[in-house]
Short mmCIF file of C-alpha atoms in Angstrom, two decimals:
data_model
loop_
_atom_site.label_atom_id
_atom_site.label_comp_id
_atom_site.label_asym_id
_atom_site.label_seq_id
_atom_site.Cartn_x
_atom_site.Cartn_y
_atom_site.Cartn_z
CA MET A 10 -0.08 -0.32 0.39
CA ALA A 11 1.50 3.52 -0.99
CA VAL A 12 1.28 6.40 1.54
CA LEU A 13 0.65 9.76 0.06
CA THR A 14 2.16 12.53 0.78
CA GLY A 15 1.92 15.29 -1.45
CA GLU A 16 5.66 15.23 -1.65
CA SER A 17 7.30 12.39 -2.96
CA LEU A 18 5.31 9.94 -5.45
CA THR A 19 7.69 8.40 -7.91
CA LEU A 20 7.12 7.12 -11.39
CA ASP A 21 7.73 3.41 -9.89
CA GLU A 22 4.91 4.14 -7.18
CA ALA A 23 2.18 5.46 -9.99
CA GLU A 24 3.08 2.40 -12.07
CA LYS A 25 2.28 -0.10 -8.85
CA ILE A 26 -0.76 2.30 -8.15
CA CYS A 27 -2.01 2.85 -12.13
CA LEU A 28 -1.14 -0.45 -13.78
CA MET A 29 -1.16 -2.70 -10.85
CA GLY A 30 -4.11 -1.48 -8.75
CA GLU A 31 -2.30 -1.16 -5.55
CA HIS A 32 -3.83 0.89 -2.55
CA VAL A 33 -3.57 4.21 -1.20
CA VAL A 34 -3.07 5.60 2.40
CA LEU A 35 -3.30 9.37 3.30
CA SER A 36 -0.19 10.00 5.45
CA ARG A 37 -1.07 11.96 8.95
CA ASP A 38 1.02 14.72 8.67
CA ALA A 39 -0.41 15.91 4.88
CA LEU A 40 -4.01 15.42 6.23
CA ARG A 41 -3.00 17.57 9.19
CA LYS A 42 -2.15 20.15 6.36
CA VAL A 43 -5.12 19.93 4.85
CA GLU A 44 -7.15 20.55 7.66
CA LYS A 45 -4.89 23.88 8.39
CA SER A 46 -5.69 25.15 4.81
CA ARG A 47 -9.33 24.27 4.71
CA GLU A 48 -8.99 26.39 8.25
CA ALA A 49 -7.74 29.36 6.41
CA VAL A 50 -11.09 29.03 3.53
CA LEU A 51 -12.55 29.26 6.72
CA SER A 52 -11.39 32.27 7.96
CA ILE A 53 -11.63 34.30 4.54
CA VAL A 54 -15.53 33.35 4.25
CA ARG A 55 -15.51 34.93 7.72
CA GLU A 56 -13.67 37.77 7.44
CA LYS A 57 -15.29 38.89 4.01
CA ARG A 58 -12.03 39.20 2.34
CA THR A 59 -12.17 39.01 -1.42
CA VAL A 60 -9.74 36.47 -2.69
CA TYR A 61 -9.79 34.74 -6.13
CA GLY A 62 -12.16 31.47 -6.13
CA ILE A 63 -13.62 31.75 -3.11
CA ASN A 64 -15.49 34.58 -3.47
CA THR A 65 -15.58 36.13 -6.71
CA GLY A 66 -16.20 35.10 -10.12
CA PHE A 67 -13.49 32.32 -12.90
CA GLY A 68 -10.79 34.18 -15.39
CA LYS A 69 -12.78 37.19 -16.96
CA PHE A 70 -15.31 37.30 -13.70
CA SER A 71 -12.86 37.31 -11.23
CA ASP A 72 -13.44 41.26 -10.77
CA VAL A 73 -17.66 39.90 -9.71
CA ARG A 74 -17.90 39.90 -6.06
CA ILE A 75 -19.68 36.26 -5.05
CA LYS A 76 -22.21 36.80 -2.44
CA GLU A 77 -21.12 34.85 0.98
CA GLU A 78 -24.59 33.31 0.21
CA ASP A 79 -23.89 32.15 -3.05
CA VAL A 80 -20.92 30.77 -2.80
CA THR A 81 -21.14 27.09 -2.36
CA ARG A 82 -23.60 27.14 -5.49
CA LEU A 83 -20.39 29.01 -7.24
CA GLN A 84 -18.21 25.95 -6.59
CA LEU A 85 -21.84 22.87 -8.45
CA ASN A 86 -21.82 25.67 -11.24
CA LEU A 87 -17.83 26.30 -11.98
CA ILE A 88 -17.85 22.46 -12.59
CA ARG A 89 -21.22 21.91 -14.72
CA SER A 90 -20.23 24.58 -16.75
CA HIS A 91 -16.68 23.39 -16.78
CA ALA A 92 -17.36 19.78 -18.11
CA CYS A 93 -17.63 20.23 -21.76
CA GLY A 94 -15.00 17.99 -22.79
CA THR A 95 -15.65 15.96 -26.06
CA GLY A 96 -14.39 13.15 -27.70
CA ASP A 97 -13.32 9.40 -26.76
CA PRO A 98 -13.19 8.78 -23.09
CA PHE A 99 -9.10 8.24 -21.87
CA PRO A 100 -8.02 5.04 -20.96
CA GLU A 101 -8.92 4.14 -17.29
CA SER A 102 -5.14 4.06 -16.44
CA VAL A 103 -5.24 7.97 -17.08
CA SER A 104 -8.19 8.34 -15.61
CA ARG A 105 -7.29 6.15 -12.60
CA ALA A 106 -3.92 8.81 -12.48
CA MET A 107 -5.72 11.82 -12.69
CA VAL A 108 -7.47 11.15 -9.54
CA LEU A 109 -4.04 10.03 -7.56
CA LEU A 110 -2.89 13.30 -9.06
CA ARG A 111 -5.29 15.42 -7.80
CA LEU A 112 -5.31 14.01 -4.70
CA ASN A 113 -1.18 13.97 -4.30
CA ALA A 114 -1.75 17.96 -5.27
CA LEU A 115 -4.15 18.91 -2.18
CA LEU A 116 -2.32 17.22 0.23
CA LYS A 117 0.65 19.33 -0.05
CA GLY A 118 -2.11 22.05 2.29
CA PHE A 119 -2.56 25.18 -0.19
CA SER A 120 -5.34 24.27 -1.76
CA GLY A 121 -7.83 24.83 1.10
CA ILE A 122 -10.13 21.62 0.26
CA ARG A 123 -12.28 19.64 3.43
CA THR A 124 -10.76 16.24 4.83
CA GLU A 125 -13.73 14.42 3.04
CA VAL A 126 -12.66 15.53 -0.19
CA ALA A 127 -9.22 13.81 -0.09
CA GLU A 128 -10.48 10.83 1.12
CA LEU A 129 -13.43 10.70 -1.11
CA LEU A 130 -10.66 10.75 -3.92
CA ALA A 131 -8.63 7.70 -2.24
CA ALA A 132 -11.59 5.43 -1.87
CA LEU A 133 -12.34 5.59 -5.92
CA LEU A 134 -8.81 4.30 -5.97
CA ASN A 135 -8.94 2.45 -3.76
CA LYS A 136 -12.75 0.69 -5.04
CA GLY A 137 -11.51 1.24 -8.59
CA ILE A 138 -13.59 3.48 -9.46
CA HIS A 139 -12.63 6.07 -11.72
CA PRO A 140 -14.22 8.60 -13.95
CA VAL A 141 -15.44 8.73 -17.18
CA ILE A 142 -13.31 11.70 -18.91
CA PRO A 143 -13.22 12.89 -22.59
CA GLN A 144 -9.85 13.43 -24.26
CA GLN A 145 -10.54 16.87 -25.68
CA GLY A 146 -11.34 20.09 -24.68
CA SER A 147 -8.34 21.42 -22.44
CA LEU A 148 -5.97 24.25 -23.86
CA GLY A 149 -3.45 23.30 -21.11
CA ALA A 150 -4.52 26.38 -19.45
CA SER A 151 -5.70 27.50 -16.60
CA GLY A 152 -5.10 23.58 -15.85
CA ASP A 153 -7.18 20.89 -17.22
CA LEU A 154 -10.26 22.42 -16.55
CA ALA A 155 -12.97 20.46 -19.31
CA PRO A 156 -10.90 17.09 -17.77
CA LEU A 157 -10.47 17.53 -14.45
CA SER A 158 -14.40 19.00 -14.23
CA HIS A 159 -15.76 15.46 -15.36
CA LEU A 160 -13.65 14.18 -12.71
CA ALA A 161 -14.85 16.48 -9.91
CA LEU A 162 -18.33 15.93 -11.29
CA VAL A 163 -18.03 12.26 -9.82
CA LEU A 164 -17.75 13.57 -6.32
CA ILE A 165 -20.89 14.87 -6.13
CA GLY A 166 -22.53 11.91 -8.06
CA GLU A 167 -22.77 13.15 -11.56
CA GLY A 168 -21.02 12.57 -14.69
CA LEU A 169 -19.79 9.07 -15.20
CA VAL A 170 -17.81 6.74 -14.33
CA PHE A 171 -15.86 2.91 -15.02
CA ASP A 172 -17.45 0.20 -12.59
CA SER A 173 -15.16 -2.64 -13.40
CA GLY A 174 -14.87 -2.09 -17.55
CA LYS A 175 -18.27 -0.55 -17.89
CA ILE A 176 -19.42 2.72 -17.85
CA THR A 177 -21.81 3.76 -15.06
CA CYS A 178 -23.82 6.56 -14.07
CA SER A 179 -21.33 8.07 -11.35
CA LYS A 180 -24.28 7.95 -8.55
CA GLU A 181 -24.82 4.13 -9.38
CA GLY A 182 -20.85 3.66 -9.31
CA LEU A 183 -20.47 5.43 -5.47
CA LYS A 184 -23.56 3.73 -4.32
CA LYS A 185 -22.06 0.63 -4.91
CA ALA A 186 -18.74 0.98 -3.20
CA GLY A 187 -20.48 1.84 -0.38
CA LEU A 188 -19.63 5.98 -1.32
CA GLU A 189 -21.59 9.06 -0.94
CA PRO A 190 -20.96 11.81 -3.06
CA LEU A 191 -20.07 15.19 -1.65
CA THR A 192 -21.40 18.66 -1.63
CA LEU A 193 -18.78 21.00 -2.52
CA GLU A 194 -17.54 24.02 -0.26
CA ALA A 195 -15.88 27.23 -0.60
CA LYS A 196 -13.27 26.93 -3.00
CA GLU A 197 -12.79 23.12 -3.07
CA GLY A 198 -14.55 23.32 -6.77
CA LEU A 199 -11.91 25.24 -8.12
CA ALA A 200 -9.18 23.09 -5.74
CA LEU A 201 -10.04 20.14 -8.01
CA ILE A 202 -10.15 21.37 -11.68
CA ASN A 203 -7.41 23.97 -11.62
CA GLY A 204 -4.24 21.69 -12.46
CA THR A 205 -2.26 19.85 -14.66
CA GLN A 206 -3.29 16.77 -13.88
CA ALA A 207 -5.10 15.48 -16.86
CA MET A 208 -1.61 15.93 -18.86
CA THR A 209 0.11 14.70 -16.75
CA ALA A 210 -1.15 11.74 -15.81
CA ALA A 211 -1.60 11.03 -19.43
CA GLY A 212 2.07 11.71 -19.77
CA VAL A 213 2.80 9.04 -16.80
CA ILE A 214 1.01 6.34 -18.50
CA ALA A 215 2.52 6.85 -21.89
CA TYR A 216 6.14 7.40 -19.75
CA LEU A 217 5.72 4.55 -18.64
CA GLU A 218 4.55 2.69 -21.46
CA ALA A 219 7.34 4.69 -23.17
CA ARG A 220 10.64 3.05 -20.96
CA LYS A 221 9.04 -0.37 -21.28
CA LEU A 222 9.08 0.05 -25.32
CA GLY A 223 12.33 1.77 -25.19
CA PHE A 224 13.52 -1.64 -23.76
CA GLN A 225 12.11 -3.68 -26.14
CA SER A 226 13.35 -1.50 -29.13
CA GLU A 227 16.70 -3.26 -27.54
CA LEU A 228 15.94 -6.68 -27.26
CA ILE A 229 14.29 -6.57 -30.96
CA ALA A 230 16.78 -4.89 -32.84
CA SER A 231 19.91 -7.43 -31.76
CA LEU A 232 17.31 -10.42 -32.77
CA THR A 233 17.69 -8.11 -36.68
CA MET A 234 21.47 -7.77 -35.83
CA GLU A 235 21.37 -11.83 -36.31
CA GLY A 236 19.91 -11.62 -38.42
CA LEU A 237 21.23 -9.34 -40.68
CA GLU A 238 24.51 -10.58 -39.55
CA GLY A 239 25.45 -7.29 -37.81
CA ILE A 240 28.84 -6.08 -36.86
CA MET A 241 29.36 -6.12 -32.86
CA ASP A 242 32.46 -3.78 -32.77
CA ALA A 243 29.71 -0.76 -33.50
CA PHE A 244 28.65 -1.73 -29.64
CA HIS A 245 33.00 -1.58 -28.45
CA PRO A 246 32.19 -0.08 -24.92
CA ALA A 247 35.49 2.22 -26.03
CA ILE A 248 33.48 4.03 -28.94
CA HIS A 249 30.78 5.18 -26.58
CA GLU A 250 32.67 5.97 -23.61
CA ALA A 251 35.28 8.54 -26.17
CA ARG A 252 31.50 10.44 -26.86
CA GLY A 253 30.55 10.64 -23.13
CA TYR A 254 26.71 10.09 -23.57
CA PRO A 255 25.47 8.02 -20.37
CA GLN A 256 22.66 6.66 -21.81
CA GLN A 257 24.95 5.70 -25.35
CA THR A 258 27.34 4.12 -23.46
CA ALA A 259 24.35 2.00 -21.29
CA VAL A 260 22.72 0.92 -24.77
CA ALA A 261 25.16 -0.32 -26.44
CA GLU A 262 26.38 -2.56 -22.90
CA ARG A 263 22.80 -3.54 -22.93
CA MET A 264 23.20 -4.44 -26.44
CA ARG A 265 26.41 -6.65 -25.98
CA THR A 266 24.89 -8.21 -22.90
CA ILE A 267 21.99 -9.31 -24.98
CA LEU A 268 24.10 -10.71 -27.89
CA THR A 269 26.88 -12.57 -26.20
CA GLY A 270 27.05 -16.50 -26.93
CA SER A 271 25.92 -15.40 -30.66
CA ARG A 272 27.47 -17.10 -33.77
CA LEU A 273 25.27 -15.06 -36.18
CA VAL A 274 26.49 -11.67 -35.36
CA THR A 275 30.09 -10.43 -37.31
CA LYS A 276 33.64 -8.81 -36.80
CA GLN A 277 34.14 -5.93 -38.78
CA GLY A 278 35.81 -7.15 -41.65
CA GLU A 279 34.23 -10.56 -41.42
CA LYS A 280 31.68 -10.02 -44.26
CA ARG A 281 32.09 -6.29 -44.74
CA VAL A 282 33.83 -3.46 -42.89
CA GLN A 283 30.63 -1.43 -41.56
CA ASP A 284 26.85 -1.65 -41.28
CA ALA A 285 24.26 0.75 -42.47
CA TYR A 286 23.52 3.48 -39.49
CA SER A 287 20.84 1.75 -38.92
CA LEU A 288 22.74 -1.12 -37.16
CA ARG A 289 26.23 1.23 -36.67
CA CYS A 290 24.02 3.76 -34.90
CA ILE A 291 21.36 2.33 -32.33
CA PRO A 292 23.71 3.08 -29.10
CA GLN A 293 23.35 6.80 -30.93
CA VAL A 294 19.51 6.81 -32.30
CA HIS A 295 18.53 4.76 -29.29
CA GLY A 296 20.62 6.61 -26.99
CA ALA A 297 19.90 10.06 -27.34
CA SER A 298 15.81 8.77 -26.63
CA TRP A 299 16.19 7.67 -23.60
CA GLN A 300 18.33 11.15 -23.11
CA ALA A 301 14.99 13.00 -23.55
CA LEU A 302 12.99 10.27 -21.74
CA ASP A 303 15.18 11.11 -18.42
CA TYR A 304 14.27 14.65 -19.32
CA VAL A 305 10.81 14.01 -19.24
CA LYS A 306 10.70 11.04 -16.29
CA GLU A 307 12.65 14.60 -13.73
CA LYS A 308 9.62 16.82 -15.41
CA LEU A 309 6.82 14.42 -14.55
CA GLU A 310 7.86 13.28 -11.00
CA ILE A 311 7.99 17.08 -10.17
CA GLU A 312 4.73 18.51 -11.62
CA MET A 313 3.43 14.30 -9.78
CA ASN A 314 4.25 16.39 -6.67
CA ALA A 315 3.29 19.91 -7.11
CA ALA A 316 0.74 22.37 -5.93
CA THR A 317 -0.67 23.38 -10.01
CA ASP A 318 -4.55 25.13 -8.17
CA ASN A 319 -4.97 29.10 -7.99
CA PRO A 320 -4.93 31.16 -5.96
CA LEU A 321 -2.76 29.31 -3.39
CA LEU A 322 -2.80 29.69 0.09
CA PHE A 323 0.52 29.83 2.97
CA ASP A 324 1.31 31.19 6.42
CA ALA A 325 -2.53 29.52 7.30
CA GLY A 326 -3.97 31.83 5.27
CA LYS A 327 -2.22 35.29 6.07
CA THR A 328 -0.96 35.41 2.10
CA VAL A 329 -3.38 33.89 -0.14
CA VAL A 330 -1.75 34.40 -3.56
CA SER A 331 -2.89 34.29 -6.72
CA GLY A 332 -0.35 33.14 -9.85
CA GLY A 333 -0.04 30.23 -12.64
CA ASN A 334 0.83 27.14 -11.75
CA PHE A 335 -2.10 25.58 -13.60
CA HIS A 336 0.18 26.37 -16.41
CA GLY A 337 1.48 23.57 -18.07
CA GLN A 338 4.27 24.67 -19.78
CA PRO A 339 6.56 22.11 -18.32
CA ILE A 340 4.64 18.93 -19.57
CA ALA A 341 3.57 20.42 -22.60
CA ILE A 342 7.46 20.48 -23.80
CA SER A 343 8.36 17.29 -22.33
CA MET A 344 5.23 15.72 -24.03
CA ASP A 345 6.29 17.04 -27.42
CA LEU A 346 10.04 15.90 -26.52
CA MET A 347 9.15 12.83 -26.04
CA LYS A 348 6.58 12.14 -29.31
CA ILE A 349 10.42 13.17 -31.05
CA ALA A 350 12.00 10.44 -28.73
CA MET A 351 9.33 7.75 -29.20
CA ALA A 352 8.47 8.31 -33.26
CA GLU A 353 12.57 8.04 -33.67
CA PHE A 354 12.82 4.36 -32.58
CA ALA A 355 9.95 3.70 -35.29
CA SER A 356 11.80 5.55 -37.64
CA ILE A 357 15.47 3.38 -37.09
CA SER A 358 12.92 0.38 -36.59
CA GLU A 359 11.32 1.13 -40.56
CA ARG A 360 14.98 1.08 -41.90
CA ARG A 361 15.92 -2.27 -39.90
CA ILE A 362 12.60 -3.68 -41.20
CA GLU A 363 13.93 -2.58 -44.82
CA ARG A 364 16.97 -3.98 -44.70
CA LEU A 365 15.65 -7.40 -43.78
CA VAL A 366 13.60 -7.53 -46.56
CA ASN A 367 15.04 -5.84 -49.56
CA PRO A 368 17.01 -8.12 -51.17
CA GLN A 369 19.59 -5.26 -52.38
CA LEU A 370 20.57 -5.00 -49.05
CA SER A 371 20.84 -8.52 -47.56
CA ASP A 372 21.25 -12.24 -48.75
CA LEU A 373 18.30 -13.02 -47.24
CA PRO A 374 15.42 -14.37 -49.51
CA PRO A 375 13.67 -11.36 -50.74
CA PHE A 376 10.60 -9.56 -48.92
CA LEU A 377 11.40 -13.20 -46.45
CA SER A 378 8.93 -14.91 -48.70
CA PRO A 379 9.29 -18.74 -48.68
CA GLN A 380 8.36 -18.72 -52.53
CA PRO A 381 9.75 -15.24 -54.07
CA GLY A 382 7.11 -14.36 -56.86
CA LEU A 383 4.45 -16.51 -56.33
CA GLN A 384 3.91 -15.16 -52.48
CA SER A 385 5.24 -11.78 -51.57
CA GLY A 386 6.38 -12.81 -47.65
CA ALA A 387 6.88 -9.33 -45.62
CA MET A 388 6.43 -7.19 -47.75
CA ILE A 389 3.77 -4.98 -47.33
CA MET A 390 4.64 -5.21 -43.52
CA GLN A 391 7.44 -3.10 -44.47
CA TYR A 392 4.98 -0.99 -46.29
CA CYS A 393 2.17 -0.92 -43.27
CA ALA A 394 5.47 0.30 -40.62
CA ALA A 395 6.27 2.86 -43.16
CA SER A 396 2.98 4.43 -42.94
CA LEU A 397 2.38 4.61 -38.90
CA VAL A 398 6.10 6.44 -39.18
CA SER A 399 4.81 8.43 -41.63
CA GLU A 400 1.80 9.31 -39.68
CA ASN A 401 4.44 9.70 -36.39
CA LYS A 402 5.94 12.51 -37.98
CA THR A 403 2.60 14.28 -38.56
CA LEU A 404 1.22 13.37 -34.89
CA ALA A 405 4.98 15.13 -33.44
CA HIS A 406 4.41 18.27 -34.70
CA PRO A 407 4.95 20.31 -31.70
CA ALA A 408 1.65 21.49 -29.90
CA THR A 409 2.95 23.61 -27.48
CA VAL A 410 4.02 26.01 -30.84
CA ASP A 411 0.38 27.12 -31.18
CA SER A 412 -1.52 29.39 -28.18
CA ILE A 413 -4.89 30.70 -28.87
CA PRO A 414 -6.18 33.51 -25.99
CA SER A 415 -9.07 32.39 -23.73
CA SER A 416 -12.10 33.50 -21.19
CA ALA A 417 -11.96 37.15 -23.80
CA ASN A 418 -7.95 37.28 -23.28
CA GLN A 419 -8.01 36.86 -19.56
CA GLU A 420 -6.13 33.94 -20.58
CA ASP A 421 -3.87 34.66 -23.49
CA HIS A 422 -1.81 32.04 -23.57
CA VAL A 423 -2.05 28.66 -22.77
CA SER A 424 0.41 25.93 -23.64
CA MET A 425 -2.05 22.96 -25.75
CA GLY A 426 -0.30 20.38 -23.35
CA THR A 427 -2.59 17.92 -23.01
CA ILE A 428 -2.73 17.32 -27.68
CA ALA A 429 0.21 17.21 -26.09
CA ALA A 430 0.48 14.26 -24.20
CA ARG A 431 -2.37 12.15 -25.99
CA HIS A 432 -0.81 12.41 -29.28
CA CYS A 433 2.72 11.25 -27.54
CA TYR A 434 0.50 8.06 -26.50
CA ASP A 435 -0.81 7.59 -29.99
CA ILE A 436 2.71 7.48 -30.97
CA ILE A 437 3.64 4.64 -28.52
CA GLN A 438 0.92 2.77 -29.92
CA ASN A 439 2.37 3.65 -33.24
CA THR A 440 6.13 2.74 -32.15
CA ARG A 441 4.67 -0.53 -30.56
CA LYS A 442 3.29 -1.83 -34.21
CA VAL A 443 6.56 -0.68 -36.40
CA LEU A 444 8.42 -2.92 -33.72
CA ALA A 445 6.23 -5.69 -33.76
CA ILE A 446 6.55 -5.79 -37.55
CA GLU A 447 10.64 -5.20 -37.06
CA CYS A 448 10.17 -8.58 -35.05
CA ILE A 449 8.12 -10.46 -37.04
CA CYS A 450 10.46 -9.64 -39.88
CA ALA A 451 13.66 -10.49 -37.78
CA LEU A 452 12.11 -14.10 -36.30
CA GLN A 453 12.27 -14.97 -40.11
CA ALA A 454 15.76 -13.93 -40.57
CA VAL A 455 16.68 -15.97 -37.81
CA GLN A 456 15.31 -19.11 -38.86
CA TYR A 457 16.68 -18.75 -41.64
CA ARG A 458 20.21 -18.23 -40.94
CA GLY A 459 19.40 -20.76 -37.93
CA ILE A 460 18.38 -20.46 -34.77
CA GLU A 461 21.11 -22.88 -32.88
CA LYS A 462 23.46 -20.22 -33.43
CA MET A 463 21.62 -16.98 -31.73
CA ALA A 464 23.18 -15.76 -28.34
CA PRO A 465 20.79 -17.20 -25.46
CA ALA A 466 19.19 -14.53 -24.86
CA THR A 467 17.57 -13.56 -28.17
CA ARG A 468 17.77 -17.87 -28.79
CA ASP A 469 15.14 -17.57 -25.21
CA PHE A 470 13.23 -14.26 -26.93
CA TYR A 471 12.81 -16.41 -30.29
CA GLU A 472 11.24 -19.54 -28.82
CA GLN A 473 8.42 -17.08 -26.58
CA ALA A 474 8.12 -15.17 -29.62
CA ARG A 475 7.22 -17.77 -31.66
CA LYS A 476 4.13 -18.79 -29.26
CA ILE A 477 3.11 -15.72 -30.70
CA VAL A 478 3.44 -15.59 -34.38
CA PRO A 479 4.38 -18.70 -35.60
CA PRO A 480 7.31 -18.98 -39.27
CA ILE A 481 6.08 -17.45 -42.81
CA THR A 482 5.22 -20.78 -44.52
CA ALA A 483 3.19 -19.17 -47.30
CA ASP A 484 1.11 -16.05 -47.13
CA ARG A 485 -1.67 -15.58 -44.84
CA ILE A 486 -2.88 -12.30 -43.52
CA PHE A 487 -0.48 -10.77 -41.87
CA SER A 488 -2.88 -8.13 -39.85
CA GLY A 489 -3.42 -10.83 -37.47
CA ASP A 490 0.23 -11.41 -36.51
CA ILE A 491 1.24 -7.75 -36.19
CA GLU A 492 -2.10 -7.76 -34.00
CA ASN A 493 -1.63 -10.58 -31.36
CA MET A 494 2.60 -9.83 -31.42
CA THR A 495 1.67 -5.88 -30.92
CA GLU A 496 -0.38 -7.20 -27.80
CA TRP A 497 2.09 -9.73 -26.53
CA LEU A 498 4.19 -6.79 -26.45
CA LYS A 499 2.16 -4.42 -24.33
CA LYS A 500 0.97 -6.83 -21.94
CA LYS A 501 1.91 -10.40 -21.87
CA LEU A 502 6.26 -9.39 -21.88
CA GLU A 503 7.74 -7.58 -19.50
CA LEU A 504 11.12 -6.10 -19.14
CA TRP A 505 13.46 -5.03 -16.65
CA THR A 506 17.26 -4.48 -16.12
CA ALA A 507 19.26 -6.00 -13.17
CA SER A 508 20.82 -2.88 -12.29
CA LYS A 509 20.63 1.02 -12.38
CA ARG A 510 22.13 1.56 -15.74
CA GLY A 511 20.87 -1.38 -17.31
CA GLY A 512 23.84 -3.23 -18.25
CA GLU A 513 23.04 -6.77 -17.67
CA MET A 514 19.53 -6.87 -19.27
CA ALA A 515 19.17 -10.45 -19.26
CA LYS A 516 15.73 -11.34 -17.59
CA TRP A 517 11.99 -11.56 -19.24
CA LYS A 518 9.14 -12.96 -18.13
CA ARG A 519 5.40 -12.58 -19.25
CA ASP A 520 2.62 -11.82 -16.61
CA ALA A 521 0.47 -14.82 -15.82
#
């Protein structure tokens, strides 16, 4: 069970909570901070001090004073009016992450909510009741207003929830779980929706998939190295240490480890002096993407523990500051960067696919066909990979460079961070399909070369993968093979490293 403090949530903990269903408990110290910030809000209301979001309107209406008897109604109106998201819902894992991250931010004690709000959010996580949140409609400042409003609806018994994989009304979902909806009081509605938790949640789930896919890309590339009798000298540690990038060095080290004992890879001059860049430069290209992922990890873990609503209360309410922590620019730029990094994994993978199937680039059977000419083999699988790579190029265009003013030009620069995070997730799905195609082609190539000559690590992988996709003995509908391999890579194959640098990639297992 994870203890939430508002200060120390990590991506590894988020993975256990969001993807493995681990329960959460709220830190007592954090709840005390929440209580103190709530006392500050009540004091502001009693003293009739004018504070944004407590007794004023929102956005361009910030100068409109709200009567004390209307303060509660103000919060309800806010949630209902701002819940105008559209499009397909976020995956349930992202919705769960959104609840987790909003809860963790509120536990910092700067937002002025009651402990009951935090406890209900925690109960949603522990009972597996997740809001149905449309993906489209956020500008990424003032935070993710529309998506988070759909989250907040659930707390008041409105909107929709996922319940055991099915969509139902939140009132029924809460009742089934033994939970009661809340009536939001002063500032609580604004505290729930003014933040970056939609883009950050989508970014967290995307990063967790990206990290796993990055390791898988190295294993699949190792298989391709054997299928093309690649030259191992390009992975010599001295080359990579001479350049100095730790991520590049780590990729080369993992590749050497995976390919230890292989009799299919070669030395320079044995068959040719140099390989093409898509083989020779795997550490440099993959390593650069890992650099980007490391940057993204750092920014996500900061944002996961950040106070991102407005205003924030300090010094027991004596200091109430309106600022702009809801602006999603740090995450928006991170997501745009991760889009590029993941698109590059697919781009170089597609070039390796081309080398596996093109008879002008290797001595393998043309298009890995069992009967070249009569049977097309993997010819159109390369087309499919090329199409996915091209689609990624469109999706990789930075969302951050665009901004459209809103709220009568009061909010005149926005991040578009949620768009960036959504597109990043789409790129990751496409990239996994490209790697699945490379894997299918590489399996066929090593079978042609002789699986008895494979490295123990790649041979083990080969045996597992062949249970998912059988050898190409005749033309068949390959769409099913691609989908099956993609699904296996996403859900059934877990890769990890035995050291922090990832230098001993020697184990993998399938989930039960």
